[in-house]
Coordinates of N, CA and C in Angstrom, one line a residue:
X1 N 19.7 -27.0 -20.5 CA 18.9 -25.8 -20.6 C 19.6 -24.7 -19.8
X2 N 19.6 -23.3 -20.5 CA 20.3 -22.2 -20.0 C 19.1 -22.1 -18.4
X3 N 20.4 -21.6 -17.7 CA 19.7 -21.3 -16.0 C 19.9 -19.6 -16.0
X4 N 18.3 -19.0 -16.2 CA 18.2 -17.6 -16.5 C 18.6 -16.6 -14.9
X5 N 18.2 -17.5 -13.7 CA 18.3 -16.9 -12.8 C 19.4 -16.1 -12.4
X6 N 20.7 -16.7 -12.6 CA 22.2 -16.5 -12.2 C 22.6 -14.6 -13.4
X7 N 22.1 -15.5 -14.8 CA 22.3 -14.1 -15.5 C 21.9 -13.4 -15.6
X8 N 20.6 -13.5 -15.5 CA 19.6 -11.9 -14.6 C 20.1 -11.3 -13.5
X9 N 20.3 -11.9 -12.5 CA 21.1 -11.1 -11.1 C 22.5 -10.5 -11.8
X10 N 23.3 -10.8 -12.3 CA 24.6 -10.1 -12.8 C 24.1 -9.2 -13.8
X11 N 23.2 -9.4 -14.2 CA 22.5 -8.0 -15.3 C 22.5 -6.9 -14.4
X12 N 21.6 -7.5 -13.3 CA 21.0 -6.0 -12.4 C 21.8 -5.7 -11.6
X13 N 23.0 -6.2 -11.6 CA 24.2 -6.1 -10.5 C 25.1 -5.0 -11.4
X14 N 25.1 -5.2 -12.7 CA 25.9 -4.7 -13.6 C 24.9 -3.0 -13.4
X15 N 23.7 -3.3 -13.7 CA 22.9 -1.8 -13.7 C 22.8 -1.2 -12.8
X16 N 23.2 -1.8 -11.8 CA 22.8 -0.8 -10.4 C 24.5 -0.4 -10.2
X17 N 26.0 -1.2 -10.8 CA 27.0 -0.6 -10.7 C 26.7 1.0 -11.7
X18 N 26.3 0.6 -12.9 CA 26.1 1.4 -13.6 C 25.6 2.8 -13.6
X19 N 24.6 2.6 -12.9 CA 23.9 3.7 -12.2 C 24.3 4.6 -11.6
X20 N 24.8 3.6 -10.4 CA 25.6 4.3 -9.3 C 26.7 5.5 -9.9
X21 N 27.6 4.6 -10.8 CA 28.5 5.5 -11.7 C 28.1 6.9 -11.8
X22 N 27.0 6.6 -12.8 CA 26.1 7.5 -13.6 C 25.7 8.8 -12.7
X23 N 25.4 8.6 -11.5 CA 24.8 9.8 -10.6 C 26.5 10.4 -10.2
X24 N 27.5 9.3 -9.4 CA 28.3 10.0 -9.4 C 29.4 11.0 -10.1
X25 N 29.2 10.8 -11.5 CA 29.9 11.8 -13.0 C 28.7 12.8 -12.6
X26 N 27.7 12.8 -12.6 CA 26.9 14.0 -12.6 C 27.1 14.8 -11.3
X27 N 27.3 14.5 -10.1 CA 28.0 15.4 -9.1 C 29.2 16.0 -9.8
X28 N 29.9 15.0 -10.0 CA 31.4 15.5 -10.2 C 31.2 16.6 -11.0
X29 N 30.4 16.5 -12.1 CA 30.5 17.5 -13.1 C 29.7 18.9 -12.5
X30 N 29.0 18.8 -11.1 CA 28.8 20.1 -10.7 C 30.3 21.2 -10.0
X31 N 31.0 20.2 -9.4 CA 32.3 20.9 -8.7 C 32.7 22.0 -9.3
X32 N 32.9 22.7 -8.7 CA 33.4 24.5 -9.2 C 32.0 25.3 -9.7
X33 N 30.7 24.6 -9.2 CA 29.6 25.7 -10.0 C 29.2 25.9 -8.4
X34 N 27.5 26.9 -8.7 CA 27.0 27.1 -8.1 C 25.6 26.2 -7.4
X35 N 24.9 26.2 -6.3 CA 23.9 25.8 -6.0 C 22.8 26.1 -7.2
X36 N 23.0 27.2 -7.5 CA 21.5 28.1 -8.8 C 22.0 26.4 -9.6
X37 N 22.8 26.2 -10.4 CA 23.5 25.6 -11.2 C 22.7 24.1 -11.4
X38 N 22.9 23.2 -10.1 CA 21.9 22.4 -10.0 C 20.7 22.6 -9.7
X39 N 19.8 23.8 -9.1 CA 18.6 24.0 -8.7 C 17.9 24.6 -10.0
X40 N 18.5 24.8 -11.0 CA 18.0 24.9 -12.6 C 17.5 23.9 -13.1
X41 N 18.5 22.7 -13.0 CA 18.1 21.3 -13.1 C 17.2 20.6 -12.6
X42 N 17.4 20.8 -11.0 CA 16.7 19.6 -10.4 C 16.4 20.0 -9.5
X43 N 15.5 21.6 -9.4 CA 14.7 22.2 -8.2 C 15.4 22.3 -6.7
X44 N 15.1 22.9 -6.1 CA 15.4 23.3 -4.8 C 15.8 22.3 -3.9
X45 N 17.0 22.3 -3.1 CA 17.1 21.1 -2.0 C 16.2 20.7 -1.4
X46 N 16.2 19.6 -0.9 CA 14.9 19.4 0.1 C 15.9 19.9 1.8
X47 N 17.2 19.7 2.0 CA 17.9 20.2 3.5 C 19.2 21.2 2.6
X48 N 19.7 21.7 3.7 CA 20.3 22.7 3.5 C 20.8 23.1 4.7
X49 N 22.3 22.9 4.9 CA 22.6 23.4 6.6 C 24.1 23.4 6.6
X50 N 24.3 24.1 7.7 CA 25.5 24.4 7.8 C 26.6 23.8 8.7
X51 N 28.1 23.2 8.0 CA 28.8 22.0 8.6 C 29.7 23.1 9.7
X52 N 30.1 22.1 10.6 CA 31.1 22.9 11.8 C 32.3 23.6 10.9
X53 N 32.9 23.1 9.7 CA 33.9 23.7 9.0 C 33.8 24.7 8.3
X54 N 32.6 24.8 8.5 CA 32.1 26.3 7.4 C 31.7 26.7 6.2
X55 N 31.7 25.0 5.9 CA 31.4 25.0 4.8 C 29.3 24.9 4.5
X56 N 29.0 24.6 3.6 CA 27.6 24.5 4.1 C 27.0 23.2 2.8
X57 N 26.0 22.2 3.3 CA 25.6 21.1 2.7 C 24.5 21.1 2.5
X58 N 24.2 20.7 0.7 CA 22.7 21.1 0.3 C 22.6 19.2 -0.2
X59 N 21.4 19.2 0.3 CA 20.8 17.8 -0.4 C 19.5 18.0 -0.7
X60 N 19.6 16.8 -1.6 CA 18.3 16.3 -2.6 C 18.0 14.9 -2.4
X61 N 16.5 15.0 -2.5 CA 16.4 13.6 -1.7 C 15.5 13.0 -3.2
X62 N 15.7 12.0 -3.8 CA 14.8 11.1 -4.7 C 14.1 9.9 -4.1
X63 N 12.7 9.8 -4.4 CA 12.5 8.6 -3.6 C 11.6 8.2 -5.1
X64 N 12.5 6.4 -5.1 CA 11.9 5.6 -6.1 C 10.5 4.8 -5.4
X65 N 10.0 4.1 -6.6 CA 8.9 3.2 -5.5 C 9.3 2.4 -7.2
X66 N 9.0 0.5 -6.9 CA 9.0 -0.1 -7.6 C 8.0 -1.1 -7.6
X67 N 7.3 -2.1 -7.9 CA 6.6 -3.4 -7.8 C 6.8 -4.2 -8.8
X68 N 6.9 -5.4 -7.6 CA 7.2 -6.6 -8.5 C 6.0 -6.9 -8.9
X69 N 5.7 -8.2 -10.0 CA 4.4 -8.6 -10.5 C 4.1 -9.4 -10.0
X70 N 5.0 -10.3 -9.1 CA 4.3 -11.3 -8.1 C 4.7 -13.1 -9.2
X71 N 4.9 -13.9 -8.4 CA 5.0 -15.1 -9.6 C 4.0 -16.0 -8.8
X72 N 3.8 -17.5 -9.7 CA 3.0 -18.1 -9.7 C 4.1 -19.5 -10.0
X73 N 4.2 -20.4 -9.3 CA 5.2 -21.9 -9.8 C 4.6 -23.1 -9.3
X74 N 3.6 -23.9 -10.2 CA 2.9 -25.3 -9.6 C 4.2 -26.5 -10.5
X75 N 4.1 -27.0 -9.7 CA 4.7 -28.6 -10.3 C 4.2 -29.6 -9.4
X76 N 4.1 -30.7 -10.7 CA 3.6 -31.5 -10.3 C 4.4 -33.0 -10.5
X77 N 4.5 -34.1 -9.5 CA 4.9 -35.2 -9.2 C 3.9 -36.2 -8.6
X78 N 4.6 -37.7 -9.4 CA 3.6 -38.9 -9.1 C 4.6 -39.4 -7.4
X79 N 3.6 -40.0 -7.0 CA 3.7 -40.8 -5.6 C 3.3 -41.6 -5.2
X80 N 3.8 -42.5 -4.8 CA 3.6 -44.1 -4.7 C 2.6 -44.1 -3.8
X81 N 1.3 -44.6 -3.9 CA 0.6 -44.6 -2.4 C 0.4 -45.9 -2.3
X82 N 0.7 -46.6 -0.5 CA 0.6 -47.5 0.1 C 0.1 -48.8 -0.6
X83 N -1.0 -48.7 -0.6 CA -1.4 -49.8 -2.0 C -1.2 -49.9 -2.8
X84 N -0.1 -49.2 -3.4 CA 1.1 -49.6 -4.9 C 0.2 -49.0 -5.9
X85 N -0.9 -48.1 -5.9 CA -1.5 -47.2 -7.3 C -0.5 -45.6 -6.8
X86 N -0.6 -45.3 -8.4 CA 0.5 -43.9 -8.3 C -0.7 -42.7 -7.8
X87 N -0.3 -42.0 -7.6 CA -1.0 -40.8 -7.3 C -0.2 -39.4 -8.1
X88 N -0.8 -38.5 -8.5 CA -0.5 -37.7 -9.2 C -0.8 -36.1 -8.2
X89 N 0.4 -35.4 -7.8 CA 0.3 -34.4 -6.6 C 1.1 -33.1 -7.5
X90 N 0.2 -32.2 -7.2 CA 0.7 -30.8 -7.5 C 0.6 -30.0 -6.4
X91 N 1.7 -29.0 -6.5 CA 2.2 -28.3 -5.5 C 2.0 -26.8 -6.4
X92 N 1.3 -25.9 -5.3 CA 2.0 -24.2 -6.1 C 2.5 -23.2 -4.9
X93 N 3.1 -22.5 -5.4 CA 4.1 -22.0 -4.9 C 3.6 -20.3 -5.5
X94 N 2.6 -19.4 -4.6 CA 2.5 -17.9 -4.9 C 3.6 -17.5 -4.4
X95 N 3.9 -16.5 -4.9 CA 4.9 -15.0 -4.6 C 4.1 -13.9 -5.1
X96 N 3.7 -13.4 -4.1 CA 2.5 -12.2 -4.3 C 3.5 -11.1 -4.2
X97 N 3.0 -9.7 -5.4 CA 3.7 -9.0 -5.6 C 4.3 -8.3 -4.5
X98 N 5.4 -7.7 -4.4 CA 6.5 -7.0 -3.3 C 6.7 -5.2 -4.0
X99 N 6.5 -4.6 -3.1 CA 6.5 -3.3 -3.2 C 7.7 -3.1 -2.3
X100 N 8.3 -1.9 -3.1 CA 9.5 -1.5 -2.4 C 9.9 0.4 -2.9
X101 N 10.3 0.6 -1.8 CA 10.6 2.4 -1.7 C 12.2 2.7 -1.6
X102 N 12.6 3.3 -2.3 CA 14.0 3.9 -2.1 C 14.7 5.2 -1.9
X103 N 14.5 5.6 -0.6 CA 15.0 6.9 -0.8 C 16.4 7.3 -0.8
X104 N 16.7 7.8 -1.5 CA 18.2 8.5 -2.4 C 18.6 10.0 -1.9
X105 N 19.4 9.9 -1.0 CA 20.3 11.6 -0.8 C 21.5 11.4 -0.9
X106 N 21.4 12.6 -2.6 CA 22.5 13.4 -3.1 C 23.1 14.8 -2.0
X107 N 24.0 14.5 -1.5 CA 24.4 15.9 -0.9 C 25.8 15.9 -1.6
X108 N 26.2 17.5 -1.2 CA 27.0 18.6 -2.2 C 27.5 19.5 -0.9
X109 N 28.5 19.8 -0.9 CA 29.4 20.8 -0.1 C 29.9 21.7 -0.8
X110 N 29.8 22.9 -0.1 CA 30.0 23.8 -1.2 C 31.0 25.2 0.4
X111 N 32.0 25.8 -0.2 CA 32.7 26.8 0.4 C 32.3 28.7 -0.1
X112 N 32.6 29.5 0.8 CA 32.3 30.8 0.2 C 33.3 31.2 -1.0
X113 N 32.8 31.8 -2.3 CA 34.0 31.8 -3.1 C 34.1 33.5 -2.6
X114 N 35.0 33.9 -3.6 CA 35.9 35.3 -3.4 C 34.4 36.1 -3.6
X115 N 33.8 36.1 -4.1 CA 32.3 37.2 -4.5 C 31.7 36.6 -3.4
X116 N 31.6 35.8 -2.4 CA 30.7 35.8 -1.4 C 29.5 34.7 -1.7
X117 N 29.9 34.2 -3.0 CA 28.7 33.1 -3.1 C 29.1 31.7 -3.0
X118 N 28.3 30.5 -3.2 CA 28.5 29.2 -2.5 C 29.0 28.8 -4.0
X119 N 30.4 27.7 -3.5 CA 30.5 26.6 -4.7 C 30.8 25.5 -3.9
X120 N 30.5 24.4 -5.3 CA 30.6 23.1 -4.7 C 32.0 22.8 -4.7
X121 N 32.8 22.3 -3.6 CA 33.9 22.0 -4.0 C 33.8 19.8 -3.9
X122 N 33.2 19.9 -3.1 CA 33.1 18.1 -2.8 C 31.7 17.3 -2.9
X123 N 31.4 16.1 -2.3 CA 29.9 15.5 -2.3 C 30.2 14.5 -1.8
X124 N 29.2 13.8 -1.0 CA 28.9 12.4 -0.8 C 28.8 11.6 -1.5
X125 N 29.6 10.5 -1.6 CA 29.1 9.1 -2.6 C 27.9 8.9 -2.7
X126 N 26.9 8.3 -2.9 CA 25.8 8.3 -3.4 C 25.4 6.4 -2.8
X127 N 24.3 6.4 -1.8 CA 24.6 5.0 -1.4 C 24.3 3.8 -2.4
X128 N 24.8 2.9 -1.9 CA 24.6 1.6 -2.9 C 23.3 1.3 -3.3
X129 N 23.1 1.2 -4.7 CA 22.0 1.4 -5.4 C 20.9 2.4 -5.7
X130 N 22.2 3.6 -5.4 CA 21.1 5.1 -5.3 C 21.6 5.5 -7.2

Protein backbone atom coordinates (compact mmCIF):
# COMPACT_ATOMS: atom_id res chain seq x y z
CA UNK A 1 0.00 0.00 0.00
CA UNK A 2 1.20 3.59 -1.12
CA UNK A 3 2.38 5.55 2.36
CA UNK A 4 0.50 9.10 1.63
CA UNK A 5 2.30 10.69 4.56
CA UNK A 6 6.00 11.09 3.19
CA UNK A 7 4.41 12.53 -0.30
CA UNK A 8 2.23 15.02 1.12
CA UNK A 9 5.02 16.65 3.16
CA UNK A 10 7.34 16.95 -0.17
CA UNK A 11 4.18 18.37 -1.89
CA UNK A 12 3.95 21.21 0.82
CA UNK A 13 7.74 21.38 0.96
CA UNK A 14 7.70 21.86 -2.79
CA UNK A 15 4.76 24.78 -2.37
CA UNK A 16 6.07 26.59 0.34
CA UNK A 17 9.65 26.55 -1.91
CA UNK A 18 7.38 27.72 -4.56
CA UNK A 19 5.83 30.40 -2.95
CA UNK A 20 8.66 31.66 -1.35
CA UNK A 21 10.10 32.05 -5.07
CA UNK A 22 6.92 33.60 -6.08
CA UNK A 23 6.88 36.66 -3.61
CA UNK A 24 10.60 36.97 -4.23
CA UNK A 25 10.24 37.65 -8.52
CA UNK A 26 7.58 40.05 -7.32
CA UNK A 27 10.03 42.27 -5.25
CA UNK A 28 12.53 41.92 -7.81
CA UNK A 29 10.21 43.11 -10.33
CA UNK A 30 9.66 46.36 -8.25
CA UNK A 31 13.60 47.40 -8.34
CA UNK A 32 14.04 50.69 -10.12
CA UNK A 33 10.16 51.83 -9.47
CA UNK A 34 8.62 53.87 -7.02
CA UNK A 35 6.96 53.35 -3.46
CA UNK A 36 3.44 54.92 -5.34
CA UNK A 37 4.31 51.73 -7.62
CA UNK A 38 3.62 49.11 -5.07
CA UNK A 39 1.14 51.10 -2.86
CA UNK A 40 -1.18 51.01 -6.12
CA UNK A 41 -1.07 47.38 -5.72
CA UNK A 42 -0.93 46.55 -2.33
CA UNK A 43 -1.96 49.75 -0.15
CA UNK A 44 0.15 51.65 2.09
CA UNK A 45 3.13 50.21 4.25
CA UNK A 46 2.20 49.25 7.53
CA UNK A 47 6.35 50.82 8.81
CA UNK A 48 8.30 53.08 7.06
CA UNK A 49 11.75 54.45 8.49
CA UNK A 50 14.75 55.63 7.88
CA UNK A 51 18.21 53.32 7.73
CA UNK A 52 21.64 54.98 9.10
CA UNK A 53 22.81 54.87 5.26
CA UNK A 54 20.28 57.01 4.09
CA UNK A 55 18.54 55.13 2.55
CA UNK A 56 14.89 54.58 3.75
CA UNK A 57 12.78 51.02 4.38
CA UNK A 58 9.14 50.57 3.67
CA UNK A 59 7.35 47.27 4.88
CA UNK A 60 4.23 45.35 4.48
CA UNK A 61 3.16 43.14 6.85
CA UNK A 62 0.57 40.01 5.63
CA UNK A 63 -0.73 38.03 8.25
CA UNK A 64 -2.12 34.54 7.24
CA UNK A 65 -4.37 32.54 9.67
CA UNK A 66 -4.97 28.76 8.79
CA UNK A 67 -6.94 25.70 10.55
CA UNK A 68 -6.48 22.40 10.58
CA UNK A 69 -9.75 20.07 10.61
CA UNK A 70 -8.53 18.09 13.46
CA UNK A 71 -8.31 14.02 12.83
CA UNK A 72 -9.87 11.23 14.45
CA UNK A 73 -7.57 7.38 14.40
CA UNK A 74 -9.31 4.36 16.52
CA UNK A 75 -7.82 0.85 15.95
CA UNK A 76 -8.52 -1.89 17.18
CA UNK A 77 -6.56 -5.17 18.55
CA UNK A 78 -7.37 -8.68 20.18
CA UNK A 79 -5.57 -9.56 23.61
CA UNK A 80 -5.06 -12.46 25.25
CA UNK A 81 -6.57 -12.24 28.69
CA UNK A 82 -5.24 -14.32 31.67
CA UNK A 83 -7.80 -16.97 31.32
CA UNK A 84 -6.90 -17.64 27.75
CA UNK A 85 -10.44 -15.92 26.26
CA UNK A 86 -9.41 -13.08 23.58
CA UNK A 87 -10.51 -9.80 24.31
CA UNK A 88 -11.16 -7.28 21.67
CA UNK A 89 -9.51 -3.45 22.61
CA UNK A 90 -9.87 -0.28 20.68
CA UNK A 91 -7.90 2.55 21.10
CA UNK A 92 -8.59 6.38 19.58
CA UNK A 93 -6.37 8.67 19.07
CA UNK A 94 -8.12 12.72 18.75
CA UNK A 95 -6.07 15.51 17.14
CA UNK A 96 -8.25 18.36 17.76
CA UNK A 97 -8.08 20.99 15.23
CA UNK A 98 -4.70 23.47 15.41
CA UNK A 99 -4.93 27.02 14.46
CA UNK A 100 -2.07 28.76 13.40
CA UNK A 101 -1.05 32.66 12.45
CA UNK A 102 1.66 33.88 10.15
CA UNK A 103 2.90 37.04 9.99
CA UNK A 104 4.88 37.96 6.72
CA UNK A 105 7.20 41.24 6.31
CA UNK A 106 7.96 42.28 2.93
CA UNK A 107 10.45 45.14 3.24
CA UNK A 108 11.97 47.28 0.19
CA UNK A 109 14.93 49.79 0.34
CA UNK A 110 14.70 52.39 -1.60
CA UNK A 111 17.59 55.58 -2.31
CA UNK A 112 16.79 59.33 -3.33
CA UNK A 113 16.78 59.37 -7.16
CA UNK A 114 18.03 62.56 -9.20
CA UNK A 115 14.15 64.29 -9.02
CA UNK A 116 14.26 63.86 -5.26
CA UNK A 117 11.91 60.82 -5.12
CA UNK A 118 12.36 57.30 -3.50
CA UNK A 119 13.30 54.08 -5.61
CA UNK A 120 13.73 50.74 -4.69
CA UNK A 121 17.11 49.66 -5.31
CA UNK A 122 17.20 46.28 -2.91
CA UNK A 123 14.81 44.12 -0.35
CA UNK A 124 14.86 41.61 2.20
CA UNK A 125 14.43 37.92 1.46
CA UNK A 126 11.22 37.11 2.51
CA UNK A 127 11.34 34.57 5.59
CA UNK A 128 10.93 30.81 5.21
CA UNK A 129 7.44 30.16 4.37
CA UNK A 130 6.38 33.71 3.85
Amino acid sequence: MLNIKPLAGAIALALIFGLTGCATDIMRGYIGRTPQDVMARYGRPDNVFDMPDGRRAYQWLQISKSTSAGSEESRTRWVERRDGRRERVTTTQVNPPVSETKKCFYTMYAHRGPAGDWIFDSFKEPEFGC
